[in-house]
Short mmCIF file of C-alpha atoms and ligand atoms in Angstrom, two decimals:
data_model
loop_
_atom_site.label_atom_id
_atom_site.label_comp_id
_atom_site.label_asym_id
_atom_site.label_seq_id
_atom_site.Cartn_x
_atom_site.Cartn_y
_atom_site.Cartn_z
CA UNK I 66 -27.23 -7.22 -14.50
CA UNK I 67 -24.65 -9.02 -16.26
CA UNK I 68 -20.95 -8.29 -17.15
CA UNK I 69 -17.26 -10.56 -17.32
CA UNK I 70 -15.86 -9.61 -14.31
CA UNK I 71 -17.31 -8.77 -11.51
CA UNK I 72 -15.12 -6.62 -8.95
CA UNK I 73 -15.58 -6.31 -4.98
CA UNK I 74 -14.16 -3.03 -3.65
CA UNK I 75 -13.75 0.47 -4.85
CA UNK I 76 -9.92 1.19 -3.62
CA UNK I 77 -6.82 1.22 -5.46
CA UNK I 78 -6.79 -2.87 -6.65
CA UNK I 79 -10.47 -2.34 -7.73
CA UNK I 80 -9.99 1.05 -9.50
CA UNK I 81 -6.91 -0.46 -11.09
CA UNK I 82 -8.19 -3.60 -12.26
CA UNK I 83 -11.28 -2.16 -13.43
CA UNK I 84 -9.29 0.43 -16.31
CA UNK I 85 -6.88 -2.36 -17.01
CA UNK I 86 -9.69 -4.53 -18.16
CA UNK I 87 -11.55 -1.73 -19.93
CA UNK I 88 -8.43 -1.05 -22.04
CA UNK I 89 -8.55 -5.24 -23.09
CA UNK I 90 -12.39 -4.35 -24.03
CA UNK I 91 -13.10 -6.62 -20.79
CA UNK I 92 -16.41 -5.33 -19.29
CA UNK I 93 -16.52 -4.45 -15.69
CA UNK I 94 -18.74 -3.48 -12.62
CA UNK I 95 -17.50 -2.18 -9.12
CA UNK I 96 -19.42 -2.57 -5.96
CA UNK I 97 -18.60 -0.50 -3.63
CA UNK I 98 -19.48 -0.49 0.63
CA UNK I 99 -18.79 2.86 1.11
CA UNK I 100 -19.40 6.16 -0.56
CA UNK I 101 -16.76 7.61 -3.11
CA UNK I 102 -16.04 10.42 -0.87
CA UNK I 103 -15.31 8.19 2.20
CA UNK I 104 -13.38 6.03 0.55
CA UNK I 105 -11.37 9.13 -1.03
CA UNK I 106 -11.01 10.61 2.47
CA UNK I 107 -8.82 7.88 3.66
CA UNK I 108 -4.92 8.92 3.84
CA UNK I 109 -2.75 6.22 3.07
CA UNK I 110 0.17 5.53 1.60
CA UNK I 111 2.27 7.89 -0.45
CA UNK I 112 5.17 6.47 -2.78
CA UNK I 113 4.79 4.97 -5.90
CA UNK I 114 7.21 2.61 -7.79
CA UNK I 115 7.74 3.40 -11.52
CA UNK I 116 5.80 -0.11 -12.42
CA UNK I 117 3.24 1.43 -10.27
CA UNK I 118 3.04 4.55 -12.87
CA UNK I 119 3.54 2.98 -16.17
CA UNK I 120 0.44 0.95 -15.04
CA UNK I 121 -1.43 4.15 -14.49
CA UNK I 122 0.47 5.80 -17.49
CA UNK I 123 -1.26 2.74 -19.47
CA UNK I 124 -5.03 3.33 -18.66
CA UNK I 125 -4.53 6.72 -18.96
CA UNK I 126 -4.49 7.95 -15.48
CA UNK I 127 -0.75 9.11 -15.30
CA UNK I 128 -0.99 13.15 -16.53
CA UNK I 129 -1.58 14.53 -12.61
CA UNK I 130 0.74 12.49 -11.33
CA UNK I 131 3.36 13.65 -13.93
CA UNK I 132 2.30 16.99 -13.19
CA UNK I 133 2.07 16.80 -9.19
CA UNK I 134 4.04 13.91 -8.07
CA UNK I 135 7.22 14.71 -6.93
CA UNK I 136 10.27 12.63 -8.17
CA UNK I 137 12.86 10.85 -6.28
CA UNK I 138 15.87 9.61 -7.03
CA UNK I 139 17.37 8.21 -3.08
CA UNK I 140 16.21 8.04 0.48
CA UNK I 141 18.27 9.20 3.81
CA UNK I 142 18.91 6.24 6.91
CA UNK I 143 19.02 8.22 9.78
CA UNK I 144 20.88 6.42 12.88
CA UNK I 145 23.31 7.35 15.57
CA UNK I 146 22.31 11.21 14.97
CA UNK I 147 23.72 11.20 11.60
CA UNK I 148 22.27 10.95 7.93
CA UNK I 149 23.22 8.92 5.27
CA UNK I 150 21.99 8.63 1.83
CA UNK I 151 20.95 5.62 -0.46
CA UNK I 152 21.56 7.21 -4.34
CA UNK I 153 18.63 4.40 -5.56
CA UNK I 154 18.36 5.78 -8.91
CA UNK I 155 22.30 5.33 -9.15
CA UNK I 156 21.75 1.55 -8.16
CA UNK I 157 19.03 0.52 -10.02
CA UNK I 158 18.23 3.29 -12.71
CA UNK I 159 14.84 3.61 -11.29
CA UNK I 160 12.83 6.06 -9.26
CA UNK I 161 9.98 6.65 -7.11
CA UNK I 162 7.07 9.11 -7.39
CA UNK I 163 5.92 10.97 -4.06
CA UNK I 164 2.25 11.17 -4.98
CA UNK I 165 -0.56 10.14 -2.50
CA UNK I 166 -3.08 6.94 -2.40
CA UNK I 167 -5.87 9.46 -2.31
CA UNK I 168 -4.71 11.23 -5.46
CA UNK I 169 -4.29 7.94 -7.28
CA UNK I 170 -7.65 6.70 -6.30
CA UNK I 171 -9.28 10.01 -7.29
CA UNK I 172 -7.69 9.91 -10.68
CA UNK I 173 -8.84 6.37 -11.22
CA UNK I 174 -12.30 7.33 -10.02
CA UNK I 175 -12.30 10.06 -12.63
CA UNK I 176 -11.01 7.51 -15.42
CA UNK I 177 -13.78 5.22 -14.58
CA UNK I 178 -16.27 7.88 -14.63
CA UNK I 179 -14.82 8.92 -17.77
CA UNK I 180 -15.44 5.63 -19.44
CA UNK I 181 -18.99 5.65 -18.48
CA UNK I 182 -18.35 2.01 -16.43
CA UNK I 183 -20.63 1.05 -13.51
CA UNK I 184 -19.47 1.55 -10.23
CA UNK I 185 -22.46 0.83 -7.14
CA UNK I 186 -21.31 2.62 -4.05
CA UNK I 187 -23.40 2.28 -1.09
CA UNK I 188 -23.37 -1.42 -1.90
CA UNK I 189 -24.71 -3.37 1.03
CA UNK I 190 -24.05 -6.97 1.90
CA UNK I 191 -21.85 -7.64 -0.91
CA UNK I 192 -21.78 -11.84 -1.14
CA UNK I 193 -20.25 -13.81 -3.61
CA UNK I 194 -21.74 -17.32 -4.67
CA UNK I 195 -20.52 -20.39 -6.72
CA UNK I 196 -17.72 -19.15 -7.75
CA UNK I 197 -16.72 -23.52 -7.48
CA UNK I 198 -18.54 -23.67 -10.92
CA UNK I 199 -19.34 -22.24 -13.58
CA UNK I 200 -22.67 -19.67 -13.28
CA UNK I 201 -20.55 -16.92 -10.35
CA UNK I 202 -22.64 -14.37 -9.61
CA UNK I 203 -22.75 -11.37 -6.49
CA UNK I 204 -25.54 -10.20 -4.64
CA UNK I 205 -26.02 -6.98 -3.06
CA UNK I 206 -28.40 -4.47 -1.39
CA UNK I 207 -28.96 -0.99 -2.44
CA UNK I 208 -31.07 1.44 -1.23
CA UNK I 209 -33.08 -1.37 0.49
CA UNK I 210 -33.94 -3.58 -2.77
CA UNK I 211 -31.66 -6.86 -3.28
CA UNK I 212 -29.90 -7.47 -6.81
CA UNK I 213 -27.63 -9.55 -8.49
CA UNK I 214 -25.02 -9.32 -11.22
CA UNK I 215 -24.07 -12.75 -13.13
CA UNK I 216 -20.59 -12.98 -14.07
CA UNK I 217 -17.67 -14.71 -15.63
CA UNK I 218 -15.45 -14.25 -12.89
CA UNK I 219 -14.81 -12.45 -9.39
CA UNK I 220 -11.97 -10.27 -8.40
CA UNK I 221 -12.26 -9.51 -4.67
CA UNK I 222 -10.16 -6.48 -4.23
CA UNK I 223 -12.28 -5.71 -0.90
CA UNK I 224 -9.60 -4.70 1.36
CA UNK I 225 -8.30 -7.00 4.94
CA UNK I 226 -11.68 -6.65 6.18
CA UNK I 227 -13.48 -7.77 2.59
CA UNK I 228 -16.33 -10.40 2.57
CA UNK I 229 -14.20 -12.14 -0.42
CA UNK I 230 -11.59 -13.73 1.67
CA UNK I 231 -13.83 -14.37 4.49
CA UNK I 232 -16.62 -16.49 2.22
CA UNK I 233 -13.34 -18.34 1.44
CA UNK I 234 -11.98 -18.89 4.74
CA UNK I 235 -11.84 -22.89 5.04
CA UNK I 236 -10.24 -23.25 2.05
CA UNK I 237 -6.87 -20.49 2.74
CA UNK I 238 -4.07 -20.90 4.65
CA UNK I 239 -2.45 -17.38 6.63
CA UNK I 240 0.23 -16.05 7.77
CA UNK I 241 0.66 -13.53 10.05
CA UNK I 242 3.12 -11.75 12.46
CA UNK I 243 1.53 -8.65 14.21
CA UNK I 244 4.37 -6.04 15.46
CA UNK I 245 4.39 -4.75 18.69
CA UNK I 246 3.73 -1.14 18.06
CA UNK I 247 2.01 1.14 15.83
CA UNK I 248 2.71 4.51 13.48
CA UNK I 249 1.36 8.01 14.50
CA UNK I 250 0.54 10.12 11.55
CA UNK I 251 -0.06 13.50 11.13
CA UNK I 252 -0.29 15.41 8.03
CA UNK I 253 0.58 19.13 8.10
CA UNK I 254 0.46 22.06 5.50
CA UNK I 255 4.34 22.76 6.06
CA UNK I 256 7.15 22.30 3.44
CA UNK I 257 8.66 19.08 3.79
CA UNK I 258 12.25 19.28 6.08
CA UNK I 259 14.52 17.18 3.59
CA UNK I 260 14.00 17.06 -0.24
CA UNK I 261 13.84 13.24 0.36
CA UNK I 262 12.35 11.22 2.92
CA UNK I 263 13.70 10.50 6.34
CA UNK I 264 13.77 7.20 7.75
CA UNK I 265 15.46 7.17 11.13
CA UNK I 266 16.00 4.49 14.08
CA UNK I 267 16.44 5.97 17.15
CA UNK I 268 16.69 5.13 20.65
CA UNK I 269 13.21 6.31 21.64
CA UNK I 270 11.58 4.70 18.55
CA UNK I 271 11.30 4.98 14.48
CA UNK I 272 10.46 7.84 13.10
CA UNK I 273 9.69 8.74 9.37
CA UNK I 274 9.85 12.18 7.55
CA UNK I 275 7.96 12.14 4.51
CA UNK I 276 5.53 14.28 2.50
CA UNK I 277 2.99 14.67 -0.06
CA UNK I 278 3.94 17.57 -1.61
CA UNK I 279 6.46 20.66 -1.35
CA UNK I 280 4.24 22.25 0.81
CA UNK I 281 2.20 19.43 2.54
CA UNK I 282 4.15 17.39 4.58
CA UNK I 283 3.44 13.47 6.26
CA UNK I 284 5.33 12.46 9.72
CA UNK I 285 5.42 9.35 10.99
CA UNK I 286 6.45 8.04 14.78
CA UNK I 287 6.52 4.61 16.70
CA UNK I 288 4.00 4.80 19.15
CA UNK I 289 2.58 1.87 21.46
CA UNK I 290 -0.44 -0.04 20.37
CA UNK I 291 -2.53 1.35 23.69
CA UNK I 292 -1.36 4.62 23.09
CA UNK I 293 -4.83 6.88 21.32
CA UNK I 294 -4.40 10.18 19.42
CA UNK I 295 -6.29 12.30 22.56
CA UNK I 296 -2.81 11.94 23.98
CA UNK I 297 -0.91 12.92 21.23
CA UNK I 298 -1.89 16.79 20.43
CA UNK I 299 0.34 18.82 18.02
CA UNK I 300 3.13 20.19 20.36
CA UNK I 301 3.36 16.30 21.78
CA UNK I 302 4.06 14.98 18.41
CA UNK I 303 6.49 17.38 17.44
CA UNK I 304 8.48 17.52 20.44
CA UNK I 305 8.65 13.75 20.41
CA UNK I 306 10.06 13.72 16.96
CA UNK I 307 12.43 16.54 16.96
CA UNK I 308 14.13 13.93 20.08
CA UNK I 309 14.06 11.58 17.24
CA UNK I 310 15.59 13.46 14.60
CA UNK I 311 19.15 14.62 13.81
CA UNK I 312 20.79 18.02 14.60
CA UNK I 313 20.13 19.27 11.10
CA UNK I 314 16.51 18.01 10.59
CA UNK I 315 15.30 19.84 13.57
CA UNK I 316 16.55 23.06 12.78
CA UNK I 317 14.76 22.69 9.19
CA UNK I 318 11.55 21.11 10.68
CA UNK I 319 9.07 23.51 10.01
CA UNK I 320 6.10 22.84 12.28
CA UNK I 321 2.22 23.74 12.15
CA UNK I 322 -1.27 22.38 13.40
CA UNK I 323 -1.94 19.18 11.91
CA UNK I 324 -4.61 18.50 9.20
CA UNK I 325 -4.85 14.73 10.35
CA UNK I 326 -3.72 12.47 12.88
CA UNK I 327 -4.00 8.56 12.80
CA UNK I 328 -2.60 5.46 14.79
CA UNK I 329 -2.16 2.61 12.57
CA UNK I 330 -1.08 -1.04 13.71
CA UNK I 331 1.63 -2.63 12.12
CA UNK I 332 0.98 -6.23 10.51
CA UNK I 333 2.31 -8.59 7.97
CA UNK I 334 -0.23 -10.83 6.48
CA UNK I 335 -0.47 -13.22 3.53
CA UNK I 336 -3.34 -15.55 2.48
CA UNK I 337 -2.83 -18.73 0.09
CA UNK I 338 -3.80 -19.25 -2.21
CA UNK I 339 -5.34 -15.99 -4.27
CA UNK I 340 -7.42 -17.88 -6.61
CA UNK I 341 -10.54 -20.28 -5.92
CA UNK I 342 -11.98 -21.08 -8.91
CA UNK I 343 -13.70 -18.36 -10.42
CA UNK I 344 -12.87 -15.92 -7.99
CA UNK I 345 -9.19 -13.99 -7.01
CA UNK I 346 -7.99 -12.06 -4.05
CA UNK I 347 -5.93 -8.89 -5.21
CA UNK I 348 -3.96 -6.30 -2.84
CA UNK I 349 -5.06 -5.74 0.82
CA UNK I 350 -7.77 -8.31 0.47
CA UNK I 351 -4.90 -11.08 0.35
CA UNK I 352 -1.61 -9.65 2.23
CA UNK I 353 -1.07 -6.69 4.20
CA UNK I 354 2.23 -5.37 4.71
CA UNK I 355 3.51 -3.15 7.35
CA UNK I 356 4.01 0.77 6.04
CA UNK I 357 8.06 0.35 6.43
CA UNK I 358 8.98 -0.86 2.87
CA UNK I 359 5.70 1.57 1.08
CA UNK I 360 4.53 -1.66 -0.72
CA UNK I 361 0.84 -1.92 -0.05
CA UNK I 362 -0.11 0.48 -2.46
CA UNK I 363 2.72 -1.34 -5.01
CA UNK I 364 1.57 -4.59 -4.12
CA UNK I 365 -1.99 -4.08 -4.98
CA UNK I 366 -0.88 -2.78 -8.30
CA UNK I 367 1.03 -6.12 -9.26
CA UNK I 368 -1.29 -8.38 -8.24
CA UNK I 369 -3.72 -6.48 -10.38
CA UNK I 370 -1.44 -6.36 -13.52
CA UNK I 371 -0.85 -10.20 -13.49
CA UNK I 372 -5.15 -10.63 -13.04
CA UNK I 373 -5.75 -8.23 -15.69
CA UNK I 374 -3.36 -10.19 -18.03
CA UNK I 375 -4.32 -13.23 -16.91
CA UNK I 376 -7.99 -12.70 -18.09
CA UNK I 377 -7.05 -10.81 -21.11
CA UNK I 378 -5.32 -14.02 -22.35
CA UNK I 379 -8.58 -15.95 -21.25
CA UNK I 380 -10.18 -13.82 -23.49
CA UNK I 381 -8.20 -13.29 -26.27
CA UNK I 382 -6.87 -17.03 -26.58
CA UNK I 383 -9.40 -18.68 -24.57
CA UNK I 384 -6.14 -20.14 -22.23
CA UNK I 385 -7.01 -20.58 -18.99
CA UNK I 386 -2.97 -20.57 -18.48
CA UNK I 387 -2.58 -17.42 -17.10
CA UNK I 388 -5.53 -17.76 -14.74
CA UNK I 389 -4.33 -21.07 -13.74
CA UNK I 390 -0.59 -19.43 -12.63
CA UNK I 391 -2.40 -16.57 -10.58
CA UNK I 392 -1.56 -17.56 -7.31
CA UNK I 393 1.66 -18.55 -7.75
CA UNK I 394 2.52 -15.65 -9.61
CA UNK I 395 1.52 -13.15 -7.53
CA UNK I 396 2.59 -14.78 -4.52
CA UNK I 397 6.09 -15.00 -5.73
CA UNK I 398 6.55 -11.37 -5.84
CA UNK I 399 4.05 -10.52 -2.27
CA UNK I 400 6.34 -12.79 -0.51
CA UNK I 401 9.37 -11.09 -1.33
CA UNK I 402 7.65 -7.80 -0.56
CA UNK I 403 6.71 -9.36 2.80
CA UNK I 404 9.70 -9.98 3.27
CA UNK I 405 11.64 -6.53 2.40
CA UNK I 406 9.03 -4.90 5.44
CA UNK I 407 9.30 -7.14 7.31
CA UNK I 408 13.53 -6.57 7.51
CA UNK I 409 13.15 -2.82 7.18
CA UNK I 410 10.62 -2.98 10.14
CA UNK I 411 13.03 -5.31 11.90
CA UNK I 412 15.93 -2.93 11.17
CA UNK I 413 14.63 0.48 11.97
CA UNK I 414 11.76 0.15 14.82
CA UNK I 415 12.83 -0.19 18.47
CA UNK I 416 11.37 -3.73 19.72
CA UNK I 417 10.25 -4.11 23.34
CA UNK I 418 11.80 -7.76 23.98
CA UNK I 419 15.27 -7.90 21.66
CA UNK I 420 17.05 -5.11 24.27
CA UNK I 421 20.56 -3.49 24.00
CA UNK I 422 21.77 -6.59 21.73
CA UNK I 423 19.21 -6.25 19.40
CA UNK I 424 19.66 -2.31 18.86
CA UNK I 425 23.63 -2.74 18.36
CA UNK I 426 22.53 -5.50 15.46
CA UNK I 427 20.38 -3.22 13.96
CA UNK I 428 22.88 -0.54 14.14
CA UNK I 429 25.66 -2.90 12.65
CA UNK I 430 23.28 -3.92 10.25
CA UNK I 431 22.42 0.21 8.99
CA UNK I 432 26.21 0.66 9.07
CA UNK I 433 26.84 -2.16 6.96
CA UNK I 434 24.41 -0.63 4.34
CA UNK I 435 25.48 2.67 4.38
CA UNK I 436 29.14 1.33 3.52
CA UNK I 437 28.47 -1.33 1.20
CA UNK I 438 27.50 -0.93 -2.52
CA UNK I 439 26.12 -3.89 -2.63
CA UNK I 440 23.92 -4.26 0.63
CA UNK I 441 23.08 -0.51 -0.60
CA UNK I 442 22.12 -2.02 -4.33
CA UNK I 443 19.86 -5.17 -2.49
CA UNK I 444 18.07 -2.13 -0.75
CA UNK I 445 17.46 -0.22 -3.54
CA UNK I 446 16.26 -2.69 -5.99
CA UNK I 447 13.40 -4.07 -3.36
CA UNK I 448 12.92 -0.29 -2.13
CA UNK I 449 12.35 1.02 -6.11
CA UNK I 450 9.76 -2.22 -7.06
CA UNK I 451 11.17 -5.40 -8.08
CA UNK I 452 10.46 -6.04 -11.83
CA UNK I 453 6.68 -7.14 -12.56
N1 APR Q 594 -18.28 -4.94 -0.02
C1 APR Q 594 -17.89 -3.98 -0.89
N2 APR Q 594 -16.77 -3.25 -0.73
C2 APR Q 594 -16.01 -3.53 0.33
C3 APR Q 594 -16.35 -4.54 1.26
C4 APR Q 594 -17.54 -5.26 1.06
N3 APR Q 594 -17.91 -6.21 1.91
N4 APR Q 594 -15.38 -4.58 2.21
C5 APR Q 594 -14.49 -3.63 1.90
N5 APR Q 594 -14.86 -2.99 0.76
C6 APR Q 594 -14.15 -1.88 0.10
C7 APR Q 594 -13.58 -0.86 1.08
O1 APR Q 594 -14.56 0.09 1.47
C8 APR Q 594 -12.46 -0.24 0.25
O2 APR Q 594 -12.90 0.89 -0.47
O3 APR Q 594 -13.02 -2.38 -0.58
C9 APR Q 594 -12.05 -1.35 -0.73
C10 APR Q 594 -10.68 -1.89 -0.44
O4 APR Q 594 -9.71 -0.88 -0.62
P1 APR Q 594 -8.32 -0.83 0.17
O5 APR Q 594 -8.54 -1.19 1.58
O6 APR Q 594 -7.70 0.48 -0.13
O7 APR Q 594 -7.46 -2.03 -0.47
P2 APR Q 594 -6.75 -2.18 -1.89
O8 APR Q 594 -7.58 -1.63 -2.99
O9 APR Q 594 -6.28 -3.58 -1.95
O10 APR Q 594 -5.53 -1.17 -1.83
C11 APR Q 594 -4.23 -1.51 -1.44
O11 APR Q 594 -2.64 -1.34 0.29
O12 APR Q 594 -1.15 -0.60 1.91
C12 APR Q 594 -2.38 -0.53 1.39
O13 APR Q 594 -2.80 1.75 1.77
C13 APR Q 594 -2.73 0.75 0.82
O14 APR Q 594 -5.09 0.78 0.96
C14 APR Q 594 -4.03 0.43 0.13
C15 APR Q 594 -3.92 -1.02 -0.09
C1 PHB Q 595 4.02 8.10 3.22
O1 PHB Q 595 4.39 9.03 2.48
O2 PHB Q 595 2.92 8.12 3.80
C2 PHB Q 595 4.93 6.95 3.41
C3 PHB Q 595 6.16 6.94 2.78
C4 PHB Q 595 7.04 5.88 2.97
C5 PHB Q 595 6.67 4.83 3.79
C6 PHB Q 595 5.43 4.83 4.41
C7 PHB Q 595 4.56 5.89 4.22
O3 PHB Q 595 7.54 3.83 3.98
#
């Protein structure tokens, strides 16, 4: 087989990249590990900045999530028992869309289909080779038999644990700082307690009130890394965050049995650089972010915007400027994502070694937003997406 750009990974980056490129008339094939229903069966993230949509408005992928996505136009900080909130839209002019990962990835699975491009699921020991010069190609197994596609270029969009950033691993340089604590999920078919989502630091940990819809609801608590989800049944979880929340919030939480419950760790991550010759890293695959700031999903969507016009100018102009500025493009704006969750993390999560001073800082440091227009505005404009 044979096509421009071959692409490692079926999630969002992948799914993304892959429609961009077919809208430059930029042929494309996926390979895929899992199958399209396990990879859809993953709950992730659920908040999507308006760059986010107008990329999925642009391949044509945006009508459900105009229909079902919920707009919003602030978020509450929750500290001290008392509820404060951030009027984003006022600040920057921009909002956010409440729709979930899964529902983005099932649209752009449906677009793809759509299009009649190639996507191999099932697709065992995905391995990329010479990607140094200039005949990059990927092997794979399916169904037993070995093949191979030949390609122009590479886009490994192949998650943390890909095989693209691993085949690459002597030549990047990381970054990491792992958190000492993890987030509890639970998704529940209950209306939502606020109209907007609750973020709230609290002496007994974060917690995070958020949904995916007005009658499906997500909630989020600190938990400890050894803690496992055996010892967290329903009435646990909700007791523990109605501690957490303020007066009001409890008496409109509605509760109910929950439809999925996950322990996540909390991590920031960033590889250098995202391009080696031929072949790029794009979202997960190159930086992880922890779920404070909701920037993975965002993150993976920039990344793929600058690739996809980075190899539409290689093919329209024959410039190899674009792919030459990859890295450093994309890194510009992951860092200062990185950044903005790793200070809300900082800010709202209760850290084992920083003790009472620590807690009055962050408490100083919510109080200080929550008064100041312009700490507020700084917020907002990270929070909503910076500008692509
Ligand atoms: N071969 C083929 N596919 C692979 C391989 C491999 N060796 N390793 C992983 N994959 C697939 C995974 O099965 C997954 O479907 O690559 C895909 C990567 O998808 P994600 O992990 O969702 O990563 P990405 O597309 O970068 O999405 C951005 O940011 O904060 C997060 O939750 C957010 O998952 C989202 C991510
Ligand atoms: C979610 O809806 O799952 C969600 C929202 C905001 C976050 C993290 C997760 O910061």
């Amino acid at each position: 087989m044979r096509t421009k750009v071959a692409i490692i990974g079926a999630g969002p980056a992948g799914l993304l990249l892959g429609q961009l490129l077919h809208a430059y008339g930029i042929d494309n094939v996926i390979l895929e590990r899992q199958t399209a229903d396990y990879v859809l069966g993953r709950i992730r993230a659920g908040v999507l900045e308006q760059g986010t949509v107008d990329l999925l408005e642009e391949v044509g992928a945006a009508a459900r999530a105009h229909r079902e996505g919920l707009v919003h136009h602030g978020v509450e900080l929750a500290f001290g028992g008392v509820r404060h909130r951030i009027d984003m839209h006022a600040a920057t002019g921009k909002t956010m869309m409440i729709y979930g990962q899964t529902e983005v990835t099932r649209d752009l699975m449906d677009a793809r289909r759509a299009a009649g491009l190639t996507t191999v699921y099932e697709a065992a020991d995905v391995t990329p080779h010479e990607f140094d010069g200039n005949h990059p190609r990927v092997s794979y197994v399916k169904d037993g038999a070995t093949h191979e596609i030949t390609c122009d270029f590479i886009a490994g969009c192949d998650g943390f644990h890909g095989v693209s950033r691993k085949s690459v691993s002597a030549a990047i340089r990381t970054f990491e700082r792992v958190y000492p604590f993890g987030w509890l999920g639970i998704l529940s078919e209950t209306p939502p307690v606020s109209h907007e989502l609750i973020y709230t630091n609290h002496e007994r940990g974060f917690s995070l009130c958020t949904m995916r819809s007005m009658h499906r609801s997500r909630y989020y608590l600190q938990c400890s890394m050894e803690d496992h989800i055996d010892q967290w049944p329903d009435d646990r979880f909700w007791d523990e965050l109605k501690r957490r929340l303020d007066r009001e919030a409890v008496d409109h939480l509605v509760t109910g049995p929950s439809i999925e419950k996950s322990i996540a760790p909390l991590r920031s991550f960033v590889a250098e650089p995202m391009r080696f010759g031929k072949m790029f890293l794009a979202g997960d695959a190159a930086h992880i972010v922890p779920p404070t700031g909701a920037k993975g999903l965002n993150l993976a969507a920039s990344d793929v915007h600058y690739l996809s016009q980075a190899l539409r100018e290689f093919y329209d102009e024959k410039s190899y400027a674009g792919i030459d500025a990859y890295s450093t493009t994309a890194l510009a704006r992951v860092w200062k994502a990185v950044r903005f969750s790793w200070w809300m993390t900082s800010m709202l999560h209760k850290f084992p070694d920083t003790g009472e001073f620590g807690a009055r800082i962050q408490l100083a440091e919510l109080d200080y937003l929550v008064s100041s227009q312009a700490a507020a505005t700084s917020l907002s404009e990270n929070y909503v997406g910076l500008p692509f």
